Structures are given as C-alpha cells and as structure tokens.
Tab-separated table of C-alpha atoms in Angstrom:
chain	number	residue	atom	x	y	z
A	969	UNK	CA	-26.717	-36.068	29.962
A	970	UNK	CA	-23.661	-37.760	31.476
A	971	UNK	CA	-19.962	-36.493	30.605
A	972	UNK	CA	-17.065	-38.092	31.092
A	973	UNK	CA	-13.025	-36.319	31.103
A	974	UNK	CA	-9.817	-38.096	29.610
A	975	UNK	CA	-6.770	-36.940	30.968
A	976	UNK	CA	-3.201	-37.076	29.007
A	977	UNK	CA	-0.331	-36.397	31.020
A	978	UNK	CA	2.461	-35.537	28.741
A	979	UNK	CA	6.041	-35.062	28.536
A	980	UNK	CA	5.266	-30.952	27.900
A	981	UNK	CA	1.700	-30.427	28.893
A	982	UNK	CA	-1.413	-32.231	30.342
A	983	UNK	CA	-4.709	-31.984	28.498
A	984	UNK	CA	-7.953	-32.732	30.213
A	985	UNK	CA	-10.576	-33.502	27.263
A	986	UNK	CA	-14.700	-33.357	27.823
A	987	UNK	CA	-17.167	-35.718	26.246
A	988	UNK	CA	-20.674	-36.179	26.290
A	989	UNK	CA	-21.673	-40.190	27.005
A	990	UNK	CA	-22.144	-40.471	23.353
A	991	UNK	CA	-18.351	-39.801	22.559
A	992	UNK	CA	-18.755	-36.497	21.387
A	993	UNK	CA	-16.524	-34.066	22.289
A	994	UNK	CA	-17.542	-31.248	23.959
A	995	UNK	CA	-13.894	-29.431	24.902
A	996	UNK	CA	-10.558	-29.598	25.762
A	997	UNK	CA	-7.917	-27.421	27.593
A	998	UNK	CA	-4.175	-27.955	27.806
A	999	UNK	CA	-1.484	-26.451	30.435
A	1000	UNK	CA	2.194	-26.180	29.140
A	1001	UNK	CA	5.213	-26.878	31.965
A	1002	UNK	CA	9.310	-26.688	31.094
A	1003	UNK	CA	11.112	-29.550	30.419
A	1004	UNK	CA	14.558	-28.803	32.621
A	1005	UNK	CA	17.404	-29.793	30.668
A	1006	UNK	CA	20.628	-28.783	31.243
A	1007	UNK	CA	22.770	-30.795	29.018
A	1008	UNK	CA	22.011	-33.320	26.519
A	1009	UNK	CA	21.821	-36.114	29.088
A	1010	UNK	CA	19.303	-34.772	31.554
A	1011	UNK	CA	15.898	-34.178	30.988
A	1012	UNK	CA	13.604	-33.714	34.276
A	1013	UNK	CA	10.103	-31.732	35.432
A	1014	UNK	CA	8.648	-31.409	38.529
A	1015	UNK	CA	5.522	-33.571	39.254
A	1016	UNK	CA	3.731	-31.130	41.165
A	1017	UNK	CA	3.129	-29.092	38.257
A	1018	UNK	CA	2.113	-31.747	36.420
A	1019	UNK	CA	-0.003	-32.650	39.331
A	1020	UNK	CA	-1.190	-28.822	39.418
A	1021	UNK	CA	-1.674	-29.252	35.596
A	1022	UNK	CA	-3.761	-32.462	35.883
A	1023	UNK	CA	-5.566	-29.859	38.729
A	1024	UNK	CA	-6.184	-27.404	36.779
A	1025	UNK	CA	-7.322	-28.584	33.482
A	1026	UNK	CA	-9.811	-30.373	35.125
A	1027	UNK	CA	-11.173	-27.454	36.598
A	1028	UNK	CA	-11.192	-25.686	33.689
A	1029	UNK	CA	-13.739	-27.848	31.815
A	1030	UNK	CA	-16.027	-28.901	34.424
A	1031	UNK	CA	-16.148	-24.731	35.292
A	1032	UNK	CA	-15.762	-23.686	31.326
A	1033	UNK	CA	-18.653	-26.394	30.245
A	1034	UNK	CA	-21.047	-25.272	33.014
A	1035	UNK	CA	-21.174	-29.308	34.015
A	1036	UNK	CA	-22.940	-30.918	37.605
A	1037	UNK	CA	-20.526	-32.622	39.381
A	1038	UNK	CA	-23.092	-35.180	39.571
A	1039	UNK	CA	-23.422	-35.646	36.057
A	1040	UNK	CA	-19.399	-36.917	35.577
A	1041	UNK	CA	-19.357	-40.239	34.762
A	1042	UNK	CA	-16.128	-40.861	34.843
A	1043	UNK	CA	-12.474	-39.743	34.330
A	1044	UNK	CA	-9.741	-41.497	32.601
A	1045	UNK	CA	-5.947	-41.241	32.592
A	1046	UNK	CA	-3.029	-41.709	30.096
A	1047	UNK	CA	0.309	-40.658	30.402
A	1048	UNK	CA	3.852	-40.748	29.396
A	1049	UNK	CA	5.700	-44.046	29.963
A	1050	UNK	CA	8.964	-44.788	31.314
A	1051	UNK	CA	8.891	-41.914	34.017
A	1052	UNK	CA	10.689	-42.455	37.259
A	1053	UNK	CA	10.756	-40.732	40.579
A	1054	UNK	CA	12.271	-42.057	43.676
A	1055	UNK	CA	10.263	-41.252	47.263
A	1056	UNK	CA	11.517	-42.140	50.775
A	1057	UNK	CA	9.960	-43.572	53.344
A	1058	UNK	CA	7.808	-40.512	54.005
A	1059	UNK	CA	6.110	-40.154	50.861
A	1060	UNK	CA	8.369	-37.079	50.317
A	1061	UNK	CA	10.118	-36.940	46.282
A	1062	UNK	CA	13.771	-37.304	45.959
A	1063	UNK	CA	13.960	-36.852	42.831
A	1064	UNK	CA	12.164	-34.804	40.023
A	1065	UNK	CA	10.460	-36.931	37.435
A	1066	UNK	CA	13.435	-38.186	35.296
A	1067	UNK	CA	11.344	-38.674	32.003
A	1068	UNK	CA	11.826	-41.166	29.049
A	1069	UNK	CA	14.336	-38.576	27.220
A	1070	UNK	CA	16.889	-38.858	30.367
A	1071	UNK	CA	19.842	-40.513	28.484
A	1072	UNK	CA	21.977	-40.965	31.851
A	1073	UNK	CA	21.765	-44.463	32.292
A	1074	UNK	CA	23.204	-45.135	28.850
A	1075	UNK	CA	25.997	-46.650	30.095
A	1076	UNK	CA	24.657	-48.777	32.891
A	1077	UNK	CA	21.810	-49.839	30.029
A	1078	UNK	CA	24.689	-51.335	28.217
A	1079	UNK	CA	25.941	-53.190	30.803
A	1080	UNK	CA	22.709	-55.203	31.985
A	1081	UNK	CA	22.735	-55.916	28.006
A	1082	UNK	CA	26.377	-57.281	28.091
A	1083	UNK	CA	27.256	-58.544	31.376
A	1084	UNK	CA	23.598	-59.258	33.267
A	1085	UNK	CA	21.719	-61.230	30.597
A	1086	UNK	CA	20.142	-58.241	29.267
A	1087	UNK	CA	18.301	-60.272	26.458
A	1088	UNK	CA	16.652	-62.726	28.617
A	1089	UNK	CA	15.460	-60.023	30.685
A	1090	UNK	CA	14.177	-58.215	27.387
A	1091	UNK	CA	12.332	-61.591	26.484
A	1092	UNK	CA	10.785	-61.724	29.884
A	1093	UNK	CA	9.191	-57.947	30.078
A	1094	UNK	CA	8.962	-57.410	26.804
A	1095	UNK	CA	11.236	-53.824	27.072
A	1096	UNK	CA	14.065	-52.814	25.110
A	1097	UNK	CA	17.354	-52.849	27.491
A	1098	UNK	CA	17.608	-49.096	27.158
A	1099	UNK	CA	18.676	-45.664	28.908
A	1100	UNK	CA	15.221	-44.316	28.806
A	1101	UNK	CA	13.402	-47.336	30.743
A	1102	UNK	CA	13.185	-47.407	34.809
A	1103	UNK	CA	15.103	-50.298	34.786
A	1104	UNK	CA	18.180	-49.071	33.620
A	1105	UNK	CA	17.184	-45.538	35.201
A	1106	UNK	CA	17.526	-47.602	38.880
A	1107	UNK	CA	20.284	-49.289	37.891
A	1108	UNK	CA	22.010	-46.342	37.687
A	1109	UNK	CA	20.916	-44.956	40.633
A	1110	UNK	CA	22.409	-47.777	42.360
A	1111	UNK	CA	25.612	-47.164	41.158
A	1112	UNK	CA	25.879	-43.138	40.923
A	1113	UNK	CA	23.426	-41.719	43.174
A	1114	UNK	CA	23.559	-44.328	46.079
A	1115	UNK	CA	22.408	-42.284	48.526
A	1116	UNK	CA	19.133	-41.662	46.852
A	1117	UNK	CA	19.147	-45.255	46.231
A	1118	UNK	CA	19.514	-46.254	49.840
A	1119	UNK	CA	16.758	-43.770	50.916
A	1120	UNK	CA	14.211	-44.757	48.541
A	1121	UNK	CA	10.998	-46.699	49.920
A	1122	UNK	CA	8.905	-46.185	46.890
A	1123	UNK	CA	9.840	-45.978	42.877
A	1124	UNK	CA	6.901	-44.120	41.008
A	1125	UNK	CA	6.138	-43.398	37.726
A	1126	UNK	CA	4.354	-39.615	37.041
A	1127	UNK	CA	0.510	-41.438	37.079
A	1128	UNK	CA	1.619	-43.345	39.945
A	1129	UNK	CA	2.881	-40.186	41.758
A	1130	UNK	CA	-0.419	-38.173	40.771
A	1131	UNK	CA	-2.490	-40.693	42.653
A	1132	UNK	CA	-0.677	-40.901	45.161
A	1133	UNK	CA	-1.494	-37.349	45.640
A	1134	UNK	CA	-4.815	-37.792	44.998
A	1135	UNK	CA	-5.560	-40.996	47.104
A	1136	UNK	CA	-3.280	-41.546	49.062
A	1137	UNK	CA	-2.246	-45.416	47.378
A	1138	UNK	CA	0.755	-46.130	45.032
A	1139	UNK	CA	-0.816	-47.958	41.921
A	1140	UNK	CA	0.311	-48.784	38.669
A	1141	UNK	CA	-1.683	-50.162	35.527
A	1142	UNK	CA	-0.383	-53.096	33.460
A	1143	UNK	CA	0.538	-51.063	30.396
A	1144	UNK	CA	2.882	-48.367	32.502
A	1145	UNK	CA	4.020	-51.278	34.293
A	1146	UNK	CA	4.883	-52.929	31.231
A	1147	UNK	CA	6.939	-50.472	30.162
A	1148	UNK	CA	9.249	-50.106	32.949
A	1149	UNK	CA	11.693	-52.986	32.014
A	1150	UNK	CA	10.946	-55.032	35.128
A	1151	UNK	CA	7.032	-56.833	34.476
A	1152	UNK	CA	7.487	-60.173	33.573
A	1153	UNK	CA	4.183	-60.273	30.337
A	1154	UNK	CA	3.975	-64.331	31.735
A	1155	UNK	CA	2.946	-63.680	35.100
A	1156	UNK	CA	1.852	-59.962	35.269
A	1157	UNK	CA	3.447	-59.778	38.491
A	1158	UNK	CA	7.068	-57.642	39.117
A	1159	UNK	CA	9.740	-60.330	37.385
A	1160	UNK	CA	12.292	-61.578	40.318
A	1161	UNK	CA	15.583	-61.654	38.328
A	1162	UNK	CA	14.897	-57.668	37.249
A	1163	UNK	CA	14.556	-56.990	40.641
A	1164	UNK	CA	17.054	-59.257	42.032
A	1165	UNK	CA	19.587	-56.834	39.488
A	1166	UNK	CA	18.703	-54.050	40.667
A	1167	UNK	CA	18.961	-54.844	44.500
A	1168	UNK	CA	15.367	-54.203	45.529
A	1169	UNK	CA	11.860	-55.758	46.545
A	1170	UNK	CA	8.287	-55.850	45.177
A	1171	UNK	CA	7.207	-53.706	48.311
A	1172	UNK	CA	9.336	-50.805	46.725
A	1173	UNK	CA	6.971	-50.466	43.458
A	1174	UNK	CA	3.725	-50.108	42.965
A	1175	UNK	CA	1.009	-52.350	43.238
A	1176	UNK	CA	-0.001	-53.792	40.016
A	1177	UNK	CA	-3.639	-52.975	38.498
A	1178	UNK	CA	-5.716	-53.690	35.371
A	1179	UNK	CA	-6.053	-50.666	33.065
A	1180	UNK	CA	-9.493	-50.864	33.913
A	1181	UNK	CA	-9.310	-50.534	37.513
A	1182	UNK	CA	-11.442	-48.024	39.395
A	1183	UNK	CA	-10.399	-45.879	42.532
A	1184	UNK	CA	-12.987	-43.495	44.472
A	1185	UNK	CA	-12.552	-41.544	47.514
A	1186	UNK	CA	-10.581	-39.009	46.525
A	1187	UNK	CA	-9.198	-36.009	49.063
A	1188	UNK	CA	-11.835	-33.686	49.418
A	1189	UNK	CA	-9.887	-30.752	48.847
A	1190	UNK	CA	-8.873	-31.460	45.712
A	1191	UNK	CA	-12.092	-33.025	44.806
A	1192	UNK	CA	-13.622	-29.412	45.391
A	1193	UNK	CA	-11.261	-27.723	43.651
A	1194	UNK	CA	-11.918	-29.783	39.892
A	1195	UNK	CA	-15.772	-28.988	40.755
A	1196	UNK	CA	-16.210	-32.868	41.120
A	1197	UNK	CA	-17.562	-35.082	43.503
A	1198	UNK	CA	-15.129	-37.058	45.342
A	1199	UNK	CA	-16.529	-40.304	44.577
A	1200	UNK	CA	-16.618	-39.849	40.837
A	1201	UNK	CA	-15.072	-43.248	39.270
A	1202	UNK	CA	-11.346	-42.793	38.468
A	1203	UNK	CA	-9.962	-45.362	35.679
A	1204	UNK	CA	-6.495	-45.676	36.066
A	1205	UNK	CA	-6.571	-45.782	32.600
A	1206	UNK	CA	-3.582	-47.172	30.311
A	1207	UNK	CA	0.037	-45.224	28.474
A	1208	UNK	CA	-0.261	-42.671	26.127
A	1209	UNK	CA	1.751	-45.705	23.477
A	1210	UNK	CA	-0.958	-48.090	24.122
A	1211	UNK	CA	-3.839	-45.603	23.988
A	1212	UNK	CA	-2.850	-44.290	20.764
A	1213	UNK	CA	-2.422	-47.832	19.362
A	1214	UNK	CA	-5.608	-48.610	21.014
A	1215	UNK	CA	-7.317	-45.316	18.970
C-alpha cells in the first residue's frame, strides 16, 4: 500500500494529514503555535516554529502509523496566503512572518488605491488593494521600516520560507503568488508596474511554479528526522483559499 501526507500550514497550527492511495484517511495530527499580537495592528509568528511544526507533524504520522519510508508517495502542501517575511542577502529572516491579519499597512494600502492607480493594479493581479496583501505589506516597509527594506535580498511567503529550509531554493506556486498583489493573472510572470511601485526587482521574489510542481532532494537531516526518504516527491501544492474551493 502507498500513503501519501497533506500538509496545512495555518495561521495557528499546522496539520500533517495521512492517506492511504485510495483517499482514505488514515490520521492526522496538529501542533498549535502563538499568534504575537501586541496591539490591534500587529499580528506576527515565528516561521521556525511553523517550520518545527511542519517537522514535527510529519514525524508524528509516519512514526504513529508504523509507515516505510519507502512506501510515501508523496507529500503535499497548503498554507495561509498573504504571509510576508523579508530575508537579507544571507538567507538570514529580518522579519517574523507578518501574516494576513497584520493591519499596518492600512494606510499605505490606501494610498496605492488613491494616488498609484490602485485599481488598474487590482485588474492586473486580480488582489484587492488591501493592508493584509504583500503588496501593500512592502510598500510599507519602504516607507517605515527602510532599513529592513534596504537590506532585504529575498521577500518570502511562510511555504516559500519552509522550503527554503528544506531545499535550499526560494519557490512560490501560482495560487500563493496570486495572492500577493503583485502577479499579473495575463502573463503569470511578477507584473512590472507592481514592482516598479514598490522599488524592487523580480530577482527579489520567488521564482514562480505550477501548483503541481515537484521538488526532491531534500536535506538529509531533516529527511531523517520525518522518517522519510529524502527523495520522496514534494508538491508544492496550492493556498489553503484555493484548496478549500478546490474541495
């Protein structure tokens, strides 16, 4: 029998979920992490627990369900959209991962709508002009955290960052993409006058991939620490809005 694991990464926990090559399902297991919020405009976690979470669950039902690594046919991924986190040139964080609920770029949101042709921007990528998408979340950076802004070689979203971690490559799928505020739906590539706003370069975000796309090679260590093989066929899998329409 082959098996194969969908992972949800969410805004308050990460579930890793078993199934048998049939679509049955088999078992599930779910870590918890804080949500760190100190006022009503902030709302942050720290990707390496959600990275530890993704980890651990894992772990939990390959070990729990007594399952061969050889026998995993696959995992798949879906998370929560319109993360952010800003890494230098290092691959080190600056930030935490600012999540969808971060309300700070309200006001910087309402000025790409009024003075920097907001809606034709919103026609292009198909995404609301508002506070919670990384559009408007780097758009504020530019203008209140400059510094951050200036050092930043890489802007991630929370699946992006996880495989990064993983293997070593910045990827993003269409539908994550797609919800950032800056794909243009025509072209499926980064849209130029989004960028052009927001002073930076198609080098600085990920490189675009089909939901469907497929990475293998995974470090070992972490590969041995799920009890899977480090070849095992990662989809890069969709967001958790377009997987739930989807089911």
């Amino acid at each position: 029998m082959k098996y194969m694991i969908g992972v949800d990464i969410g805004t308050t926990s990460t579930k890793s979920v078993l199934y048998d090559e049939k679509g049955q399902f088999i078992m599930k297991h779910n870590i918890g992490y804080q949500l760190h919020t100190p006022n009503v405009e902030i709302s942050e976690e720290n990707p390496d627990e959600l990275f530890d979470a993704v980890l651990m669950t894992i772990k939990y039902v390959m070990r729990e369900a007594d399952i061969d690594k050889k026998d995993v046919k696959l995992i798949s991924f879906s998370a929560q959209m319109h993360s952010l986190i800003a890494m230098d040139a290092s691959n080190q964080r600056l930030t935490e991962n600012l999540t969808w609920a971060d309300n700070r770029a309200s006001k910087y949101a309402e000025e790409i709508k009024n003075s920097h042709n907001g809606d034709a921007i919103y026609q292009r990528t198909g995404t609301p002009i508002h506070p919670m998408s990384p559009l408007s979340k780097i758009f504020w950076m530019k203008h209140e955290q400059q510094e951050i802004y200036n050092q930043t070689a890489i802007f991630a979203d929370i699946k992006t960052y996880i495989f990064y971690q993983l293997f070593e490559k910045f990827v993003i799928d269409h539908s994550m993409a797609s919800s950032t505020g800056m794909l243009n739906l025509e072209t499926l590539s980064w849209d130029k006058e989004a960028l052009e706003l927001l002073g930076i370069n198609e080098s600085q975000l990920p490189e675009l991939v089909p939901t469907t796309h497929i990475l293998k090679g995974m470090k070992r260590r972490y590969a041995t620490l799920m009890g899977i093989d480090e070849n095992t066929p990662i989809v890069v899998g969709a967001s958790d809005g377009v997987l739930s329409n989807l089911g």
